[in-house]
Tab-separated table of C-alpha atoms and ligand atoms in Angstrom:
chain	number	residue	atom	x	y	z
A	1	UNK	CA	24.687	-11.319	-10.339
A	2	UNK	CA	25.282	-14.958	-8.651
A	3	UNK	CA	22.391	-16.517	-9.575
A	4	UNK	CA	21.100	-16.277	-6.023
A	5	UNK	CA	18.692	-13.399	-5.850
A	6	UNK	CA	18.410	-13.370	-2.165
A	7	UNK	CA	22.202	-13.421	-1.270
A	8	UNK	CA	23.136	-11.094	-3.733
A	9	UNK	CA	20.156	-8.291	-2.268
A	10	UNK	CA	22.367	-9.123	1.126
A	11	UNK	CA	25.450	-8.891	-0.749
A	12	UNK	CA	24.242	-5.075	-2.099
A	13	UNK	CA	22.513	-4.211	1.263
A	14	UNK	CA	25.832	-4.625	3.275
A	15	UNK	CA	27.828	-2.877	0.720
A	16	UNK	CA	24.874	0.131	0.386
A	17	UNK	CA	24.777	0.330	4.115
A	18	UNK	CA	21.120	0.144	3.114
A	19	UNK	CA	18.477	-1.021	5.446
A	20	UNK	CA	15.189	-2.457	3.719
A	21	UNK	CA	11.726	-1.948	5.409
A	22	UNK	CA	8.525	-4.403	4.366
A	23	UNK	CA	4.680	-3.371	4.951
A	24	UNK	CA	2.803	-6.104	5.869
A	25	UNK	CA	1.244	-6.390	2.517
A	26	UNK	CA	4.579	-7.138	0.835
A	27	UNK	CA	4.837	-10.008	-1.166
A	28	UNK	CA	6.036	-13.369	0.900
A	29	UNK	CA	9.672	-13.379	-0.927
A	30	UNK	CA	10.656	-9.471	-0.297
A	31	UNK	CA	9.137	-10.009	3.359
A	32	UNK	CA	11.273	-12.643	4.094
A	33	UNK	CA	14.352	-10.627	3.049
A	34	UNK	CA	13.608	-7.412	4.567
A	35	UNK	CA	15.364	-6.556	8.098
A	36	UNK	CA	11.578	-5.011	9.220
A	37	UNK	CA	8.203	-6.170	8.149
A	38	UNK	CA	5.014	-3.382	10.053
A	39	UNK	CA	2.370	-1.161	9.662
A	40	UNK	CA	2.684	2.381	8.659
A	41	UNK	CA	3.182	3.455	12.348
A	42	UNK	CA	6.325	0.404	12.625
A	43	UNK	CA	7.958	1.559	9.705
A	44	UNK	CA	7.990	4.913	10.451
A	45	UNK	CA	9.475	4.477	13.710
A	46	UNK	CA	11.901	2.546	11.883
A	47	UNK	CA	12.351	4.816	9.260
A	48	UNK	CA	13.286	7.663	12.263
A	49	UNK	CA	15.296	5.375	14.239
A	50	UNK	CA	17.167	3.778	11.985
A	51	UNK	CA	21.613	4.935	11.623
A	52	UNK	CA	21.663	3.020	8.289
A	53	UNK	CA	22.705	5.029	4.760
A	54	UNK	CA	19.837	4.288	2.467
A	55	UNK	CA	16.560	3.151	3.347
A	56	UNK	CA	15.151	0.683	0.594
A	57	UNK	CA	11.237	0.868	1.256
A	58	UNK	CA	8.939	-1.978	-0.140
A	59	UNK	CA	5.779	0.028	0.569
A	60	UNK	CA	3.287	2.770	-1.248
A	61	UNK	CA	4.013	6.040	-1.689
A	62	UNK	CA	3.237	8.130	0.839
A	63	UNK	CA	5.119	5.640	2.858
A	64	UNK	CA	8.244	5.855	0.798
A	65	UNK	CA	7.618	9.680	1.417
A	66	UNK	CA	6.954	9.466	5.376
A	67	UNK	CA	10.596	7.783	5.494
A	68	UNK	CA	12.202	10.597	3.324
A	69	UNK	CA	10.426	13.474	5.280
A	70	UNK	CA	12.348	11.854	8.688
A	71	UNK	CA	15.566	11.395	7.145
A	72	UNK	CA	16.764	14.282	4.826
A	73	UNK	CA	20.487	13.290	5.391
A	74	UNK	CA	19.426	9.705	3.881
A	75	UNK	CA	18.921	8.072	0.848
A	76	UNK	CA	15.263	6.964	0.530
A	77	UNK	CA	14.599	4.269	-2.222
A	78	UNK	CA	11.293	2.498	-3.743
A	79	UNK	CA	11.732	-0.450	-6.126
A	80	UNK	CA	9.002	0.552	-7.996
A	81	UNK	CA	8.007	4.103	-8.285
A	82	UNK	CA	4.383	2.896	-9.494
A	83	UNK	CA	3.406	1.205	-5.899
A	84	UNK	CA	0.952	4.366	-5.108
A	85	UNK	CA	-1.948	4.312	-2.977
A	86	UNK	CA	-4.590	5.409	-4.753
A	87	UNK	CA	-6.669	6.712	-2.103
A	88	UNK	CA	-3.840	8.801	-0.656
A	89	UNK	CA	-4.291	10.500	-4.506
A	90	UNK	CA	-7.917	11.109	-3.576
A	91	UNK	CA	-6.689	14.351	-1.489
A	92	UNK	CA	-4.672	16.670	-2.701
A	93	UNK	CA	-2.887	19.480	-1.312
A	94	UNK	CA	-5.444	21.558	-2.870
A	95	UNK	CA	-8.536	20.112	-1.681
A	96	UNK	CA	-7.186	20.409	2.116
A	97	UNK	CA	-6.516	23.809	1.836
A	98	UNK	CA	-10.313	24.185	0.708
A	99	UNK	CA	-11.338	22.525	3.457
A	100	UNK	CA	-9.324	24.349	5.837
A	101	UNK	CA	-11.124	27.871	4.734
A	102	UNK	CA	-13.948	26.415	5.213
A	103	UNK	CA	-13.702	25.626	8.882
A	104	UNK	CA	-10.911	28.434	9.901
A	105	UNK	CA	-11.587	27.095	13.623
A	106	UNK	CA	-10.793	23.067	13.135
A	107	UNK	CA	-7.865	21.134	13.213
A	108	UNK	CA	-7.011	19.221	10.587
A	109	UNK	CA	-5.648	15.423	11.248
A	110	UNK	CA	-4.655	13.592	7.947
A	111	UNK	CA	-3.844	9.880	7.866
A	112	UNK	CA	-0.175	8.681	7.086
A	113	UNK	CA	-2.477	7.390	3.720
A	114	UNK	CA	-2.125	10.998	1.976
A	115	UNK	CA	1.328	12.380	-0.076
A	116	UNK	CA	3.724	14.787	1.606
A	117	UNK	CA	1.799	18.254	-0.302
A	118	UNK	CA	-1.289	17.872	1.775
A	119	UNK	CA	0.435	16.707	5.037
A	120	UNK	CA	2.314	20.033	4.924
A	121	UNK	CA	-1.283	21.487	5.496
A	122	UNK	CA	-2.123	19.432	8.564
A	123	UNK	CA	-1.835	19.627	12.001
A	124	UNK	CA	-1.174	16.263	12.933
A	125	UNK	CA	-0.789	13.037	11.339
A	126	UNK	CA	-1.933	9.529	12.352
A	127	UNK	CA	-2.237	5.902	11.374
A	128	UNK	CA	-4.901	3.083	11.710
A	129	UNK	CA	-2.767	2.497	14.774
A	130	UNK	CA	-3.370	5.424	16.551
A	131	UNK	CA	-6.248	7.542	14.653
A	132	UNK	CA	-8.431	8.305	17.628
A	133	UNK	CA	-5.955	9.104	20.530
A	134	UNK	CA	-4.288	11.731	17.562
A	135	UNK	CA	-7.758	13.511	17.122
A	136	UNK	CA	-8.407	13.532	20.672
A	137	UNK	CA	-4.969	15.440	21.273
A	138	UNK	CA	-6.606	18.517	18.943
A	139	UNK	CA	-7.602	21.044	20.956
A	140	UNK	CA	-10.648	21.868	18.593
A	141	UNK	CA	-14.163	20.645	18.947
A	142	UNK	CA	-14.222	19.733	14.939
A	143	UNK	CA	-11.516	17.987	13.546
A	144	UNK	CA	-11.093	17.466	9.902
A	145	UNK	CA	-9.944	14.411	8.932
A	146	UNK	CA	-9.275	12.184	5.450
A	147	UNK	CA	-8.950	10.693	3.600
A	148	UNK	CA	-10.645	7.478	4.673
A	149	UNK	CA	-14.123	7.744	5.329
A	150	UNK	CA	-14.249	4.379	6.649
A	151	UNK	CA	-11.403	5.113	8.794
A	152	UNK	CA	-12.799	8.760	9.709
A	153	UNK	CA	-16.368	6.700	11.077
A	154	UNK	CA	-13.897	4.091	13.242
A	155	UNK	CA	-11.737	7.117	15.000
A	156	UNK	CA	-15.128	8.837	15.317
A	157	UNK	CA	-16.838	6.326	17.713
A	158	UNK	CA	-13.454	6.198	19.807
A	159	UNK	CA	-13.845	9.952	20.383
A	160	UNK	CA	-16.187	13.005	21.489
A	161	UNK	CA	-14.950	15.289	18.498
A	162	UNK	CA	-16.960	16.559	15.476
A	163	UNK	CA	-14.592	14.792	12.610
A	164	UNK	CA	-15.705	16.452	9.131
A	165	UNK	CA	-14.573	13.639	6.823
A	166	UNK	CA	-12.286	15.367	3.740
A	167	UNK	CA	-13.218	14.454	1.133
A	168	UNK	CA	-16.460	13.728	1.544
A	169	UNK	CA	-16.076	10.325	0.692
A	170	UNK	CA	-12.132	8.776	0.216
A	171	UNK	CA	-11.566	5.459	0.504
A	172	UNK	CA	-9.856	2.050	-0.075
A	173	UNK	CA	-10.175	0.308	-3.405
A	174	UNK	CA	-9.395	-2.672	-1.392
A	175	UNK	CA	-10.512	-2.941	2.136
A	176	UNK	CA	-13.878	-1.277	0.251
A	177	UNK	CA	-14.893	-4.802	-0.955
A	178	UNK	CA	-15.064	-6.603	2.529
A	179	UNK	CA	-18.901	-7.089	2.854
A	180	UNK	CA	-20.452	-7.951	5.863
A	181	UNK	CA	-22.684	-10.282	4.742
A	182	UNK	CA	-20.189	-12.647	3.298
A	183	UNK	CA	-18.188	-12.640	6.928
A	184	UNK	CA	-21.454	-13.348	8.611
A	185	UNK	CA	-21.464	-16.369	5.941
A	186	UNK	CA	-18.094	-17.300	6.294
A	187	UNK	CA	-18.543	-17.371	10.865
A	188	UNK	CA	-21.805	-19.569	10.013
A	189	UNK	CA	-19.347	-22.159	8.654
A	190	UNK	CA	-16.502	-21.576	11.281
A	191	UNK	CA	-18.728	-20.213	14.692
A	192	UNK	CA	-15.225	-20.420	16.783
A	193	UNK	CA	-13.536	-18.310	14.762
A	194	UNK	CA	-12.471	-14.611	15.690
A	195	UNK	CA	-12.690	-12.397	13.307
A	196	UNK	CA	-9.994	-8.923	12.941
A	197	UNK	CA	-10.795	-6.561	10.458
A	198	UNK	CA	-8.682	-3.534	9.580
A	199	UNK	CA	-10.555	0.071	10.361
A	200	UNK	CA	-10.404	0.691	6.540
A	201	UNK	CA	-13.294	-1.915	5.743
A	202	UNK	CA	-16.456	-0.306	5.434
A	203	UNK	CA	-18.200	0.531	9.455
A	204	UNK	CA	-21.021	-2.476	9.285
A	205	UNK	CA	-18.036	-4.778	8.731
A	206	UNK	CA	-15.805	-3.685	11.620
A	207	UNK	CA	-19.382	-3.882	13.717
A	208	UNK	CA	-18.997	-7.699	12.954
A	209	UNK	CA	-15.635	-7.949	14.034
A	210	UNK	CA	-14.360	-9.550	17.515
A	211	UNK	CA	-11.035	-6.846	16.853
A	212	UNK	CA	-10.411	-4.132	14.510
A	213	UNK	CA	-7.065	-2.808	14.290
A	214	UNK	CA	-4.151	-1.920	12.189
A	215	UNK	CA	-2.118	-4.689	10.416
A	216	UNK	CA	0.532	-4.968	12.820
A	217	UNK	CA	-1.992	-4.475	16.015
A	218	UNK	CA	-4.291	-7.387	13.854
A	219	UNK	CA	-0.642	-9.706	13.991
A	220	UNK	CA	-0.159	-9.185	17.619
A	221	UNK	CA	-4.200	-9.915	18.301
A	222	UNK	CA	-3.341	-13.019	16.731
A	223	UNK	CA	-0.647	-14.041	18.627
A	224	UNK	CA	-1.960	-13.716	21.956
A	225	UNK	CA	-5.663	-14.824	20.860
A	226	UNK	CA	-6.704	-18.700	22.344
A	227	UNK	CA	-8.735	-19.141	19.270
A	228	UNK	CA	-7.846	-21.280	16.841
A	229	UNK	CA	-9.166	-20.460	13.600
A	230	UNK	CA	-9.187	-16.208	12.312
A	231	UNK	CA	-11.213	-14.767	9.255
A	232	UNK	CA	-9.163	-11.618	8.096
A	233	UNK	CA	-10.619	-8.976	6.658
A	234	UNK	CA	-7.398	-7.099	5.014
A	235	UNK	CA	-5.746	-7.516	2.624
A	236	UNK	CA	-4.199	-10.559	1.919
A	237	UNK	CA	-0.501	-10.139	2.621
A	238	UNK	CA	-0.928	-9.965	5.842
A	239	UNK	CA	-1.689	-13.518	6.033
A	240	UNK	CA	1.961	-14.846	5.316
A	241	UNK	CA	3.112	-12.579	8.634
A	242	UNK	CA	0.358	-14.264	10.277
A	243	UNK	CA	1.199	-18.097	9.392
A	244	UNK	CA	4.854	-17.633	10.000
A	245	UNK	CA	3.848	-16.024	13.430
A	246	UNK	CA	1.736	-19.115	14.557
A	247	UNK	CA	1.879	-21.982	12.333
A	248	UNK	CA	-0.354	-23.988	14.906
A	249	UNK	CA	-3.630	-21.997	14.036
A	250	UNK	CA	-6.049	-21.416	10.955
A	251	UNK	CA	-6.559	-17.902	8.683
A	252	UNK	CA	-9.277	-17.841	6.291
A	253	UNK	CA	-9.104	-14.765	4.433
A	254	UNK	CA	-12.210	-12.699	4.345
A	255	UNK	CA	-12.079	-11.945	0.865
A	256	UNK	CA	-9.553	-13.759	-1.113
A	257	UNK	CA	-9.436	-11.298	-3.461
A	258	UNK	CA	-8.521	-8.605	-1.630
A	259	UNK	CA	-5.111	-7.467	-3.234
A	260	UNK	CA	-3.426	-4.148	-3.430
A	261	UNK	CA	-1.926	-4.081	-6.589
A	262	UNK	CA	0.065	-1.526	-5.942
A	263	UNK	CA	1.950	-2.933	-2.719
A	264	UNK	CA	2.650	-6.218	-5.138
A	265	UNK	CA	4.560	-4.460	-7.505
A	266	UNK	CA	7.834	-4.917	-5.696
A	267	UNK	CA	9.248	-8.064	-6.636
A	268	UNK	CA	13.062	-9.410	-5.488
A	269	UNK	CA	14.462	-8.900	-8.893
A	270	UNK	CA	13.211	-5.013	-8.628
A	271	UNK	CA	14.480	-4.917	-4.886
A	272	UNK	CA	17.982	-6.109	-6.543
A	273	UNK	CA	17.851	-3.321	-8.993
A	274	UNK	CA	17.222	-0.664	-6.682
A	275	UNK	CA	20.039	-1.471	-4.575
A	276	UNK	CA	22.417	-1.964	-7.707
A	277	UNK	CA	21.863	1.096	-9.520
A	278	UNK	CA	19.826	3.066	-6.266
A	279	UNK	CA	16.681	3.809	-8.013
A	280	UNK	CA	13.857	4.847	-7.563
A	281	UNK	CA	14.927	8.029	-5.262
A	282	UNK	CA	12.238	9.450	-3.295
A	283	UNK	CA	12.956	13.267	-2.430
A	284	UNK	CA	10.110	15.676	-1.101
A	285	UNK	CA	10.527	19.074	-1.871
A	286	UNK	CA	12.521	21.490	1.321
A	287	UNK	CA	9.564	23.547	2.118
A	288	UNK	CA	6.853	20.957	2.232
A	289	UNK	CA	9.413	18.775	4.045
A	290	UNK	CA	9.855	21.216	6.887
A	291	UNK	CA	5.680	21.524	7.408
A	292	UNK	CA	5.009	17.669	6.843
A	293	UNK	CA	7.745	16.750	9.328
A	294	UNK	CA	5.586	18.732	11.972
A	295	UNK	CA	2.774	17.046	11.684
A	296	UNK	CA	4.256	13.839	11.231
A	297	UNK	CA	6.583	14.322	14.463
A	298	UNK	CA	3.199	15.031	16.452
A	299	UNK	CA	1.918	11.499	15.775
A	300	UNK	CA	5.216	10.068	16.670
A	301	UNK	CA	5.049	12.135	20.006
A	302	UNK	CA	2.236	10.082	20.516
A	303	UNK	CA	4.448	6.882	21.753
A	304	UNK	CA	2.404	5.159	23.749
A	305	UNK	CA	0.156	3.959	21.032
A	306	UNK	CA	2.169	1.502	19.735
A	307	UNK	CA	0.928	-1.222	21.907
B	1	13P	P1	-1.486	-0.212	8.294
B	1	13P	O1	-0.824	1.017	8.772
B	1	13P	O2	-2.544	-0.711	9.224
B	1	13P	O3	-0.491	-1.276	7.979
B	1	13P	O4	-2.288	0.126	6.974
B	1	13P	C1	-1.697	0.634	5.831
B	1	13P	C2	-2.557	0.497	4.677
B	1	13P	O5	-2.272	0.985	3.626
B	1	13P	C3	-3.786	-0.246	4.838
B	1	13P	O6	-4.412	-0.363	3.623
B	2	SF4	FE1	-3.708	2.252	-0.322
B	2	SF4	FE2	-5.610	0.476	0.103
B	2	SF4	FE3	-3.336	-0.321	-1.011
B	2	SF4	FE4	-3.449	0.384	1.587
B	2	SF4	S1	-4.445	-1.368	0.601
B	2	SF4	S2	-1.899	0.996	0.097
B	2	SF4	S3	-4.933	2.053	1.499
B	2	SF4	S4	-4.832	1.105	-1.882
């Protein structure tokens, strides 16, 4: 070690062949040093596209999971193997099969929030980024889908489908504590601010918002915007893309508190470690691979979403 954190990840990365992909709710530090910050749509377009040896992801889970089940050949690495998402734990493999006896005659469209077991029983996967144009590709008339309920009401008003929520009610421990009257507060004080919420925040708080989207969509809103001044309701990692992205402009955050533990656990020091002694592995078992990789390659199909 050099002393210097940051060139010695660079040093390792280089000699790893090792690319390393950021979600947007990374801390500022590992964003800064990661060759891709995204959503979960981004960096698993990344995570397919990508010719390097070992993909070091600073994500959850399931995301760690999504870039292992598109690159067998590769070495997929977390920095911490406790960054899970807890409500992708809220449906397990188990549960979906339940479900899916239930209604024999609906498809069943997980989002990317849920672990490789129960994506190998769906038909399709999708993101905040693309939820609704994935459920209206199903050529049921119900469509199962979980395990965000918030997210399940969002893709539900952006389509004619019956969508059965599974479980009945999953959601964020995060994006769950965006109220809406405390944003109606917050536009009192700042009337010419827009406000973006992500489709995870409970329904009556996307109702208030001027654009609801996923984080990267919410980062590209805010680019192109001519207001001045943003209240974001996600959480608030996003907000570091967002200043670096335009420095001119203001971002109150919604809920200052609203912090995924989980995504924070990646530090540099841990990101140095993994590439050093290439922990934490993340391998998915062959014959859930094979049936998640369907359903994930159906979202992916769906190109023209990432707009
Ligand atoms: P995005 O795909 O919109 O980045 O969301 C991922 C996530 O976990 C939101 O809580
Ligand atoms: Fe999971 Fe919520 Fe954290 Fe996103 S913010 S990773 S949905 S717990």
């Amino acid at each position: 070690m050099s002393g210097n954190l940051v060139e010695d990840i660079q040093r390792l990365k280089v000699k790893r062949k090792a690319v390393i992909l950021a979600h947007n709710y990374q801390r500022p530090e590992v964003q800064d040093i990661a060759d891709f910050v995204g959503d979960s749509l981004e960096l698993s377009l990344c995570a397919a596209q990508t010719d390097a040896k070992v993909i070091l992801f600073c994500g959850v889970d399931f995301m760690a999971e999504t870039a292992a089940i598109l690159n067998n050949d590769k070495t997929v690495l977390i920095p911490d193997r406790n960054a899970i998402c807890p409500m992708a734990a809220m449906l397990p493999a188990e549960l979906v099969q339940l479900y899916r006896e239930k209604y024999p005659n609906s498809k069943v469209v997980l989002y990317i929030n849920t672990l490789a077991e129960a994506k190998a029983h769906c038909d399709a996967v999708c993101t905040s980024a693309n939820s609704a144009e994935i459920v209206n590709r199903m050529d049921s008339e119900t469509v199962l889908f979980g395990p965000d309920w918030n997210l399940a009401q969002y893709a539900k008003d952006h389509t004619d489908k019956t969508l059965v929520p599974i479980p009945k009610f999953g959601f964020c421990p995060v994006h769950i504590l965006f109220n809406q009257e405390a944003i109606l507060a917050l536009k009192k004080l700042h009337p010419d601010a827009e406000v973006l919420a992500h489709p995870e925040c409970p329904p009556e708080v996307c109702e208030v918002a001027d654009f609801v989207g996923s984080t990267s969509k919410i980062y590209r809103q805010a680019l192109v915007s001519k207001a001045r001044k943003f209240i974001i309701a996600t959480e608030v990692g996003l907000i570091h893309r967002l200043k670096k992205g335009r420095g001119d402009v203001t971002f109150i955050p919604a809920y200052e508190e609203a912090v995924c533990a989980h995504m924070k656990l990646h530090t540099l020091e841990k990101v140095y470690l993994s590439l050093k002694h290439m922990r934490y592995e993340v391998t998915v078992p062959p014959q859930i691979m094979a049936l998640a990789r369907n359903a994930v390659d159906v979202m992916l199909e769906t190109r023209e979403t990432l707009t």
